[in-house]
Amino acid sequence: MMAKHLYNGISKIKSSEFWKIIFSIIGILIIILKPRSLFDIIRILLVSILGIFSMILSLTIWVFKILGWGYLCKLKIKNFYCWTRLAILIFPILGLLAMIIVFITVFLNNPSYIYQLNFDSNKELRLILFFTAIFFSVGYIFESVAIYDLSIVYKNKTLKYGSIMYLLAVIISPIISMNSTRNLYLSILGNMFQVVISLFIYNGLSNVQKTIIYDQQYPRYR
Amino acid sequence: MNTQIPYSTKSNDRSLFMIVALAIIAIIIVAIVSFIYPSTFIGFERINIESIGVIKIQGALADTQGFTILGSTTGVQQYINLIENAIKDPSIKAVLLYVNSPGGTVSASEKLFYEIEKLSYKKTVVAYVEGYGASGAYMIILPAKKIIASESSLVGSVGVYSVIINYKGLLDKLGIQVYTFKSGKLKDIGSPYRNMTDQDKKIYGEIIQEFFSIFKERVLKYRTIIDQEVFTGRPYTSKQAKRVGLIDEIGTYDDAINITKKLAGLPEDAPIRVLEPPKPSLLDLLFRLYIKPKIRIVPSHEILAMWPPPVVEP
């Protein structure tokens, strides 16, 4: 039973990393295909479809993560995995709520802001990004540290490097999210970096899965 | 093959939480820095190779972007922003101003002139005229180290003017009476609803002369003019402009690029970066386009440094 949960957990986290790769590639495509005017119908359509697809993907990734860490939590081998699941579950919701609350507050204070949605010059809107970036990141910090822990347990170097890069990427993510509206190259770079990280983690988790198959399972405690 | 690793759950959990706490502190610091100093990290997109920045100045120059009595106008603020970015960017060694503009309002042209003057103190500035480089558009490029124009460009038209349309006769014919209550007899000077008095005309003449003398001083400060006809306000072809001292060279865009590189001491293969205003985001496109063009109340006349004069298209 333990091995099954472990295998399923790793498998779900691995799936989330796979969809993350697709998500990042779509992110790059959206930036490249960004319409230049309202009359650029084909691009608007393409970007809208890709946008909806990426929204569905982000939900899928989120669900896979929750399921994956949920399985590892069920093993009762380490409390941290349960905290990771909780953080992944709660912080994105908090981030979304913060975004909605700040947006509504800003809009109620000055409805004309709806016409001035400029994230570069508008401090209130930058504040939305600030809170969102912080809240969204906390869950990912937990996840990166948990993956790092798995890499130590299974002595997997690829997973270790992937988790360290993941943690670094999360720490610098506010720079990207707060500058992404005017700095498209930075956004593309961020997405490309995300692809590399996910590849590392995906590969590392595959190796961990093999180890589980060969009955190594989760190393025992002293 | 059952590997056993010495492992203590509690102490390991504690150290993992420590890492998380440290990472959260780090991310808050990064987020605060990004929030307070948004420009700190812009340098990421810049290629740190010495290059030429090209700024394209096109269309009638006005203080605001939109549709005014000058027709469709370009707000000078977007050029000012680009120039300020070029000043701040250490990788831009020289700036080539690509100009195709008939000029515009005196105030807008002056704003841009000061900004380009500021730029010329910090970087090598060269101007290239293709099409029109007349009046206010000529004024703005005066601080450039060299002014180059394509063979069939029109340059010059140094001067200012104002057109006042008077509807008094038409209103009288239609039997419409306009009452104006004013604090002083000259408060509504230039009103299209009453005839101009001799005093009004004298005052207008003085304003135009004053603005013209400022323009003339700027031309004389930066150029060696060998024919006083320049100050009659006439436009010149590139050949004529070179002869009277309004421009330095006649050439192509590539010539202008090469001259700029040479003046800035840059190698022949130095990259060229066209500096453009930021593209509108999806949100801008969705929300802003609907409120444009903005309807604005414009003065019935403006002091113009523009040639050819604007016409209201039907």
Coordinates of C-alpha atoms in Angstrom, one line a residue:
Chain A
M1 CA 0.0 0.0 0.0
M2 CA 2.8 2.3 0.9
A3 CA 4.7 1.8 -2.3
K4 CA 1.4 2.3 -4.2
H5 CA 0.8 5.7 -2.6
L6 CA 4.4 6.7 -3.0
Y7 CA 4.3 5.6 -6.7
N8 CA 1.0 7.4 -7.3
G9 CA 2.2 10.5 -5.5
I10 CA 5.4 10.8 -7.5
S11 CA 3.4 10.0 -10.7
K12 CA 0.9 12.8 -10.1
I13 CA 3.7 15.3 -9.3
K14 CA 5.5 14.2 -12.5
S15 CA 2.3 14.7 -14.5
S16 CA 2.0 18.2 -13.1
E17 CA 5.6 18.9 -14.3
F18 CA 4.8 17.6 -17.7
W19 CA 1.8 19.9 -18.0
K20 CA 3.9 22.7 -16.7
I21 CA 6.2 22.3 -19.7
I22 CA 3.3 22.6 -22.0
F23 CA 2.0 25.5 -20.0
S24 CA 5.3 27.4 -20.3
I25 CA 5.5 26.7 -24.0
I26 CA 1.9 28.1 -24.5
G27 CA 3.0 31.1 -22.4
I28 CA 5.8 31.8 -24.8
L29 CA 3.4 31.3 -27.8
I30 CA 1.0 33.8 -26.2
I31 CA 3.7 36.4 -25.9
I32 CA 5.0 35.9 -29.5
L33 CA 1.5 35.9 -31.0
K34 CA 0.3 38.9 -28.9
P35 CA -2.1 40.9 -31.2
R36 CA -0.9 44.4 -32.1
S37 CA -4.4 45.8 -32.7
L38 CA -8.0 45.0 -32.2
F39 CA -8.3 44.3 -35.9
D40 CA -5.7 41.5 -35.7
I41 CA -8.6 39.0 -35.6
I42 CA -6.6 35.8 -36.2
R43 CA -4.1 36.5 -33.5
I44 CA -6.8 37.6 -31.1
L45 CA -8.6 34.3 -31.7
L46 CA -5.4 32.3 -31.4
V47 CA -4.3 34.1 -28.2
S48 CA -7.8 33.7 -26.7
I49 CA -7.9 30.0 -27.4
L50 CA -4.4 29.5 -26.0
G51 CA -5.3 31.7 -23.0
I52 CA -8.3 29.5 -22.2
F53 CA -6.2 26.4 -22.8
S54 CA -3.5 27.7 -20.4
M55 CA -6.1 28.5 -17.8
I56 CA -7.4 24.9 -18.0
L57 CA -3.8 23.7 -17.8
S58 CA -3.0 25.8 -14.8
L59 CA -6.0 24.3 -13.0
T60 CA -4.9 20.8 -14.1
I61 CA -1.4 21.4 -12.8
W62 CA -2.7 22.7 -9.5
V63 CA -5.0 19.6 -9.1
F64 CA -2.2 17.2 -10.0
K65 CA 0.1 18.9 -7.4
I66 CA -2.6 18.7 -4.7
L67 CA -3.2 15.0 -5.5
G68 CA 0.5 14.1 -5.7
W69 CA 1.4 15.7 -2.4
G70 CA -1.8 14.3 -0.9
Y71 CA -0.7 10.7 -1.7
L72 CA 2.7 11.4 -0.1
C73 CA 1.0 13.0 2.9
K74 CA -1.1 9.8 3.3
L75 CA 2.2 7.8 3.8
K76 CA 2.6 9.6 7.1
I77 CA 6.3 9.5 6.7
K78 CA 6.8 13.2 6.9
N79 CA 4.6 16.1 8.1
F80 CA 6.3 18.4 5.7
Y81 CA 4.6 16.8 2.7
C82 CA 1.2 17.4 4.3
W83 CA 2.1 21.1 4.9
T84 CA 3.2 21.2 1.3
R85 CA -0.1 20.0 0.1
L86 CA -1.9 22.5 2.3
A87 CA 0.3 25.3 1.1
I88 CA -0.3 24.4 -2.5
L89 CA -4.0 24.2 -1.9
I90 CA -4.5 27.4 0.1
F91 CA -2.0 30.0 -1.1
P92 CA -3.1 30.2 -4.7
I93 CA -6.7 30.7 -3.5
L94 CA -5.5 33.4 -1.1
G95 CA -3.6 35.0 -4.0
L96 CA -6.6 35.0 -6.1
L97 CA -8.7 36.4 -3.3
A98 CA -6.1 39.1 -2.7
M99 CA -6.1 40.0 -6.3
I100 CA -9.9 40.3 -6.4
I101 CA -10.1 42.3 -3.2
V102 CA -7.4 44.7 -4.2
F103 CA -8.9 45.1 -7.7
I104 CA -12.4 45.7 -6.3
T105 CA -11.0 48.2 -3.7
V106 CA -9.1 50.1 -6.3
F107 CA -12.0 50.1 -8.7
L108 CA -14.5 51.3 -6.0
N109 CA -12.1 54.1 -4.9
N110 CA -11.7 55.3 -8.4
P111 CA -13.8 53.6 -11.2
S112 CA -11.9 55.5 -13.8
Y113 CA -8.9 53.2 -13.2
I114 CA -10.6 50.7 -15.4
Y115 CA -9.5 53.0 -18.3
Q116 CA -6.0 53.3 -17.0
L117 CA -5.0 49.7 -16.5
N118 CA -1.3 50.4 -16.8
F119 CA 0.7 48.2 -14.5
D120 CA 3.8 50.2 -15.1
S121 CA 2.6 53.6 -13.8
N122 CA -0.3 52.6 -11.6
K123 CA 0.9 51.9 -8.0
E124 CA -2.4 50.3 -6.9
L125 CA -2.3 47.9 -9.8
R126 CA 1.4 47.1 -9.1
L127 CA 0.2 46.3 -5.5
I128 CA -2.1 43.7 -6.9
L129 CA 0.8 42.1 -8.7
F130 CA 2.9 42.4 -5.5
F131 CA 0.3 40.5 -3.3
T132 CA -0.5 38.0 -6.0
A133 CA 3.2 37.2 -6.5
I134 CA 3.8 36.7 -2.8
F135 CA 0.8 34.5 -2.2
F136 CA 1.2 32.4 -5.3
S137 CA 4.9 31.9 -4.5
V138 CA 4.5 30.5 -0.9
G139 CA 2.9 27.3 -2.1
Y140 CA 5.6 26.8 -4.7
I141 CA 8.4 27.5 -2.1
F142 CA 7.0 24.6 0.0
E143 CA 6.9 22.4 -3.1
S144 CA 10.4 23.1 -4.2
V145 CA 11.7 22.4 -0.7
A146 CA 9.7 19.2 -0.6
I147 CA 11.1 18.1 -3.9
Y148 CA 14.6 19.0 -2.7
D149 CA 13.9 16.7 0.3
L150 CA 12.9 13.9 -2.0
S151 CA 16.1 14.4 -4.0
I152 CA 18.2 14.1 -0.8
V153 CA 16.3 11.0 0.3
Y154 CA 16.7 9.3 -3.1
K155 CA 20.2 10.8 -3.7
N156 CA 19.0 12.0 -7.1
K157 CA 21.2 14.8 -8.4
T158 CA 18.9 15.8 -11.3
L159 CA 16.0 16.2 -8.9
K160 CA 18.3 18.1 -6.6
Y161 CA 19.4 20.6 -9.2
G162 CA 15.8 20.9 -10.5
S163 CA 14.5 21.7 -7.0
I164 CA 17.2 24.3 -6.4
M165 CA 16.5 26.0 -9.7
Y166 CA 12.8 25.8 -8.9
L167 CA 13.4 27.5 -5.5
L168 CA 15.5 30.2 -7.1
A169 CA 12.9 30.7 -9.9
V170 CA 10.2 31.2 -7.3
I171 CA 12.3 33.7 -5.3
I172 CA 13.0 35.8 -8.4
S173 CA 9.4 35.4 -9.7
P174 CA 8.2 38.8 -8.4
I175 CA 10.8 40.5 -10.7
I176 CA 9.3 38.7 -13.7
S177 CA 5.7 39.2 -12.7
M178 CA 6.1 42.9 -11.9
N179 CA 8.1 43.7 -15.1
S180 CA 6.4 41.2 -17.4
T181 CA 3.9 43.8 -18.8
R182 CA 6.7 45.9 -20.3
N183 CA 9.5 43.4 -20.5
L184 CA 8.4 40.7 -22.9
Y185 CA 11.9 39.3 -23.3
L186 CA 12.0 38.7 -19.5
S187 CA 8.7 36.9 -19.7
I188 CA 9.9 34.6 -22.5
L189 CA 13.2 34.0 -20.6
G190 CA 11.2 33.2 -17.5
N191 CA 9.0 30.7 -19.3
M192 CA 12.1 29.1 -21.0
F193 CA 13.7 28.7 -17.6
Q194 CA 10.6 27.1 -16.3
V195 CA 10.7 24.5 -19.1
V196 CA 14.3 23.6 -18.2
I197 CA 13.4 23.3 -14.5
S198 CA 10.4 21.2 -15.2
L199 CA 12.5 18.9 -17.5
F200 CA 15.0 18.4 -14.7
I201 CA 12.3 17.7 -12.1
Y202 CA 10.4 15.4 -14.5
N203 CA 13.5 13.4 -15.3
G204 CA 14.5 13.3 -11.6
L205 CA 11.0 12.0 -10.6
S206 CA 11.1 9.4 -13.3
N207 CA 14.3 8.0 -11.8
V208 CA 12.8 8.1 -8.3
Q209 CA 9.8 6.1 -9.7
K210 CA 12.2 3.5 -11.1
T211 CA 13.8 3.3 -7.7
I212 CA 10.4 2.6 -6.2
I213 CA 9.6 0.0 -8.8
Y214 CA 12.9 -1.7 -7.8
D215 CA 11.6 -1.9 -4.3
Q216 CA 13.7 0.7 -2.7
Q217 CA 10.6 2.7 -1.7
Y218 CA 11.0 5.4 0.9
P219 CA 14.1 4.8 3.0
R220 CA 13.4 3.8 6.5
Y221 CA 13.9 6.0 9.5
R222 CA 16.2 5.4 12.3
Chain B
M1 CA 18.2 -3.6 -2.7
N2 CA 16.8 -1.8 0.3
T3 CA 18.8 1.3 1.1
Q4 CA 18.5 2.6 4.6
I5 CA 19.4 6.2 5.2
P6 CA 19.8 7.6 8.7
Y7 CA 16.8 9.9 8.9
S8 CA 15.2 11.8 11.7
T9 CA 11.7 13.0 10.7
K10 CA 11.3 15.8 13.2
S11 CA 14.7 17.4 12.8
N12 CA 14.4 17.1 9.0
D13 CA 11.0 18.7 9.1
R14 CA 12.4 21.5 11.1
S15 CA 15.2 22.2 8.7
L16 CA 12.8 22.0 5.8
F17 CA 10.6 24.6 7.4
M18 CA 13.7 26.7 8.0
I19 CA 14.5 26.6 4.3
V20 CA 10.9 27.6 3.5
A21 CA 11.0 30.5 6.0
L22 CA 14.3 31.8 4.6
A23 CA 12.9 31.5 1.0
I24 CA 9.8 33.4 2.0
I25 CA 11.9 36.2 3.6
A26 CA 14.0 36.2 0.4
I27 CA 10.9 36.4 -1.9
I28 CA 9.4 39.3 0.2
I29 CA 12.7 41.2 -0.1
V30 CA 12.8 40.6 -3.8
A31 CA 9.1 41.6 -4.2
I32 CA 9.6 44.8 -2.1
V33 CA 12.6 45.8 -4.2
S34 CA 10.7 45.1 -7.4
F35 CA 7.8 47.1 -6.2
I36 CA 9.7 50.1 -4.9
Y37 CA 12.3 50.2 -7.7
P38 CA 10.5 48.8 -10.8
S39 CA 13.2 50.0 -13.1
T40 CA 16.0 48.1 -11.2
F41 CA 15.5 45.0 -13.2
I42 CA 14.7 46.5 -16.6
G43 CA 18.3 46.1 -17.6
F44 CA 17.7 42.4 -18.2
E45 CA 16.2 43.0 -21.6
R46 CA 19.1 45.2 -22.7
I47 CA 21.9 43.9 -24.8
N48 CA 25.0 45.3 -23.2
I49 CA 26.7 46.0 -26.5
E50 CA 27.3 49.6 -27.5
S51 CA 24.7 50.4 -30.1
I52 CA 22.9 53.2 -32.0
G53 CA 19.4 54.0 -30.9
V54 CA 17.0 55.1 -33.6
I55 CA 14.0 57.2 -32.6
K56 CA 11.4 57.8 -35.3
I57 CA 9.6 61.1 -35.1
Q58 CA 6.7 61.2 -37.5
G59 CA 3.6 63.2 -38.0
A60 CA 2.3 66.5 -36.7
L61 CA 3.7 67.3 -33.2
A62 CA 1.3 68.2 -30.5
D63 CA 1.2 68.1 -26.7
T64 CA -1.4 65.3 -26.7
Q65 CA -2.0 62.4 -29.0
G66 CA -5.2 62.3 -30.9
F67 CA -7.2 64.3 -33.3
T68 CA -6.8 68.1 -33.1
I69 CA -7.1 71.0 -35.5
L70 CA -3.7 69.7 -36.8
G71 CA -5.4 66.5 -37.9
S72 CA -4.0 63.2 -36.4
T73 CA -1.2 64.2 -34.1
T74 CA 1.6 62.5 -32.2
G75 CA 1.9 63.4 -28.5
V76 CA 5.5 64.5 -27.9
Q77 CA 5.5 62.8 -24.5
Q78 CA 6.0 59.4 -26.1
Y79 CA 9.2 60.7 -27.8
I80 CA 10.3 62.4 -24.6
N81 CA 10.0 59.1 -22.8
L82 CA 12.0 57.3 -25.5
I83 CA 14.7 60.0 -25.3
E84 CA 14.8 59.7 -21.5
N85 CA 15.3 56.0 -21.9
A86 CA 18.1 56.5 -24.4
I87 CA 19.8 58.9 -22.0
K88 CA 19.6 56.4 -19.1
D89 CA 20.7 53.4 -21.2
P90 CA 24.5 53.1 -21.1
S91 CA 24.6 50.7 -24.1
I92 CA 23.2 53.4 -26.4
K93 CA 26.2 55.5 -27.5
A94 CA 24.5 57.5 -30.2
V95 CA 21.0 58.4 -31.2
L96 CA 19.8 58.8 -34.8
L97 CA 16.7 60.9 -35.0
Y98 CA 14.7 59.8 -38.0
V99 CA 12.4 62.7 -38.8
N100 CA 9.4 63.0 -41.2
S101 CA 7.3 65.7 -39.7
P102 CA 5.9 69.0 -40.7
G103 CA 6.3 70.3 -37.2
G104 CA 3.3 71.2 -35.0
T105 CA 2.5 73.5 -32.1
V106 CA 5.2 75.8 -30.8
S107 CA 4.9 74.4 -27.3
A108 CA 5.1 70.8 -28.3
S109 CA 8.1 71.4 -30.6
E110 CA 9.8 73.4 -27.8
K111 CA 9.4 70.6 -25.3
L112 CA 11.0 68.1 -27.7
F113 CA 13.7 70.6 -28.6
Y114 CA 14.8 70.9 -24.9
E115 CA 14.7 67.1 -24.5
I116 CA 16.9 66.6 -27.6
E117 CA 19.2 69.4 -26.4
K118 CA 19.6 67.5 -23.1
L119 CA 20.2 64.3 -25.1
S120 CA 22.9 66.0 -27.2
Y121 CA 24.9 66.9 -24.0
K122 CA 25.1 63.2 -23.1
K123 CA 25.2 61.3 -26.4
T124 CA 26.1 61.8 -30.0
V125 CA 22.9 62.9 -31.8
V126 CA 22.5 62.9 -35.6
A127 CA 19.2 63.8 -37.4
Y128 CA 18.0 62.3 -40.6
V129 CA 15.2 63.9 -42.5
E130 CA 13.2 61.8 -44.9
G131 CA 10.2 63.7 -46.3
Y132 CA 9.5 66.7 -44.1
G133 CA 11.8 68.3 -41.6
A134 CA 10.1 71.6 -41.6
S135 CA 9.4 74.3 -39.0
G136 CA 8.9 72.9 -35.5
A137 CA 10.4 69.5 -36.8
Y138 CA 13.4 71.4 -37.9
M139 CA 13.6 73.2 -34.6
I140 CA 13.8 70.0 -32.6
I141 CA 16.7 68.6 -34.6
L142 CA 18.9 71.7 -34.3
P143 CA 21.0 70.3 -31.4
A144 CA 22.0 67.4 -33.5
K145 CA 25.7 67.1 -34.4
K146 CA 24.9 66.6 -38.0
I147 CA 21.7 67.0 -40.0
I148 CA 21.3 64.8 -43.0
A149 CA 18.4 64.8 -45.4
S150 CA 17.3 62.5 -48.2
E151 CA 17.5 64.0 -51.7
S152 CA 13.8 64.8 -52.0
S153 CA 13.1 66.1 -48.6
L154 CA 11.8 69.5 -47.7
V155 CA 13.6 71.3 -44.9
G156 CA 13.4 74.7 -43.2
S157 CA 10.3 76.8 -43.1
V158 CA 11.8 78.6 -40.0
G159 CA 9.0 80.6 -38.5
V160 CA 5.8 80.6 -36.6
Y161 CA 2.3 81.6 -37.5
S162 CA -1.3 81.5 -36.3
V163 CA -4.5 81.3 -38.3
I164 CA -7.6 82.8 -36.9
I165 CA -10.9 82.2 -38.6
N166 CA -13.5 84.9 -37.9
Y167 CA -17.2 83.9 -38.1
K168 CA -18.5 87.3 -37.4
G169 CA -19.7 88.0 -40.9
L170 CA -21.3 84.5 -41.2
L171 CA -23.1 84.8 -37.8
D172 CA -24.4 88.3 -38.8
K173 CA -25.8 86.8 -42.0
L174 CA -27.5 84.0 -40.1
G175 CA -28.9 86.5 -37.5
I176 CA -27.0 84.9 -34.6
Q177 CA -25.8 87.2 -31.9
V178 CA -23.0 86.2 -29.5
Y179 CA -22.7 88.0 -26.1
T180 CA -19.3 87.8 -24.4
F181 CA -18.9 89.1 -20.9
K182 CA -15.3 89.9 -20.1
S183 CA -13.2 91.3 -17.3
G184 CA -11.0 93.3 -19.7
K185 CA -11.3 94.5 -23.3
L186 CA -8.6 92.1 -24.5
K187 CA -9.7 89.0 -22.6
D188 CA -11.3 87.5 -25.6
I189 CA -8.6 88.5 -28.0
G190 CA -8.7 86.2 -31.1
S191 CA -12.4 85.3 -30.5
P192 CA -13.9 84.1 -33.8
Y193 CA -17.2 85.8 -32.8
R194 CA -16.0 89.4 -33.1
N195 CA -14.0 91.4 -35.6
M196 CA -10.3 92.0 -34.8
T197 CA -9.4 95.4 -33.7
D198 CA -6.1 97.1 -34.7
Q199 CA -4.9 96.6 -31.1
D200 CA -5.7 92.9 -31.3
K201 CA -3.7 92.6 -34.6
K202 CA -0.8 94.5 -33.0
I203 CA -0.7 92.1 -30.0
Y204 CA -0.9 89.1 -32.2
G205 CA 1.9 90.4 -34.4
E206 CA 4.0 90.9 -31.2
I207 CA 3.4 87.4 -30.0
I208 CA 4.3 85.9 -33.4
Q209 CA 7.4 88.0 -33.6
E210 CA 8.5 87.1 -30.1
F211 CA 8.1 83.4 -30.8
F212 CA 9.8 83.7 -34.1
S213 CA 12.8 85.5 -32.5
I214 CA 13.2 82.6 -30.1
F215 CA 13.2 80.2 -33.0
K216 CA 15.6 82.3 -35.0
E217 CA 18.0 82.5 -32.0
R218 CA 18.0 78.7 -31.7
V219 CA 18.8 78.4 -35.4
L220 CA 21.6 80.9 -35.2
K221 CA 23.0 79.2 -32.1
Y222 CA 23.3 75.8 -33.8
R223 CA 23.8 76.6 -37.5
T224 CA 25.9 78.8 -39.6
I225 CA 23.3 80.4 -41.9
I226 CA 24.6 82.1 -45.0
D227 CA 21.4 83.4 -46.4
Q228 CA 18.9 85.5 -44.4
E229 CA 16.1 84.3 -46.7
V230 CA 16.0 81.3 -44.4
F231 CA 14.1 83.4 -41.9
T232 CA 11.3 84.4 -44.3
G233 CA 9.8 81.0 -43.5
R234 CA 10.3 79.4 -46.9
P235 CA 10.9 75.7 -47.2
Y236 CA 13.9 74.4 -49.0
T237 CA 14.7 71.3 -51.0
S238 CA 17.7 69.3 -49.6
K239 CA 20.1 70.7 -52.1
Q240 CA 19.1 74.3 -51.4
A241 CA 19.0 73.6 -47.6
K242 CA 22.6 72.4 -47.8
R243 CA 23.6 75.5 -49.7
V244 CA 22.1 77.9 -47.2
G245 CA 23.5 76.0 -44.2
L246 CA 20.3 74.4 -42.9
I247 CA 21.6 70.9 -43.3
D248 CA 25.1 69.3 -43.4
E249 CA 24.7 66.3 -45.8
I250 CA 22.4 64.8 -48.4
G251 CA 22.2 61.0 -48.2
T252 CA 20.3 57.9 -47.5
Y253 CA 19.3 56.3 -44.2
D254 CA 22.3 54.0 -44.4
D255 CA 24.6 57.0 -44.9
A256 CA 23.0 58.5 -41.8
I257 CA 23.6 55.3 -39.8
N258 CA 27.2 55.1 -40.9
I259 CA 27.9 58.8 -40.1
T260 CA 26.3 58.3 -36.7
K261 CA 28.6 55.3 -36.0
K262 CA 31.6 57.2 -37.2
L263 CA 30.8 60.3 -35.0
A264 CA 30.2 58.1 -32.0
G265 CA 33.4 56.1 -32.6
L266 CA 31.5 52.9 -32.9
P267 CA 32.6 50.0 -35.2
E268 CA 30.9 49.5 -38.5
D269 CA 29.0 46.4 -37.3
A270 CA 27.7 48.1 -34.2
P271 CA 24.0 47.1 -33.7
I272 CA 21.1 49.4 -34.4
R273 CA 18.2 49.4 -32.0
V274 CA 15.0 51.1 -33.0
L275 CA 13.5 52.6 -29.8
E276 CA 9.8 52.3 -29.9
P277 CA 7.1 53.2 -27.5
P278 CA 5.9 50.2 -25.5
K279 CA 3.3 48.2 -27.4
P280 CA -0.2 48.3 -25.8
S281 CA -1.0 45.4 -23.6
L282 CA -4.1 43.3 -24.2
L283 CA -5.8 45.2 -21.5
D284 CA -4.8 48.5 -23.1
L285 CA -6.3 47.3 -26.4
L286 CA -9.5 46.2 -24.8
F287 CA -10.1 49.2 -22.6
R288 CA -8.2 52.1 -24.0
L289 CA -9.1 51.8 -27.7
Y290 CA -12.7 52.4 -26.9
I291 CA -12.1 55.7 -25.3
K292 CA -10.0 56.9 -28.2
P293 CA -10.0 59.3 -30.0
K294 CA -10.5 61.5 -27.0
I295 CA -12.8 64.4 -27.6
R296 CA -11.0 67.5 -26.4
I297 CA -11.8 71.1 -26.5
V298 CA -9.1 72.7 -28.5
P299 CA -8.4 76.4 -28.8
S300 CA -9.9 77.9 -32.0
H301 CA -6.3 78.7 -33.0
E302 CA -2.8 77.7 -32.0
I303 CA 0.6 79.2 -32.5
L304 CA 2.1 76.9 -35.0
A305 CA 5.6 76.0 -36.1
M306 CA 4.4 73.9 -38.9
W307 CA 4.7 73.6 -42.7
P308 CA 2.7 72.8 -44.8
P309 CA -0.2 74.4 -42.9
P310 CA -2.9 72.0 -41.7
V311 CA -6.2 71.7 -43.4
V312 CA -9.4 70.3 -42.0
E313 CA -10.3 67.4 -44.1
P314 CA -14.0 66.9 -44.9

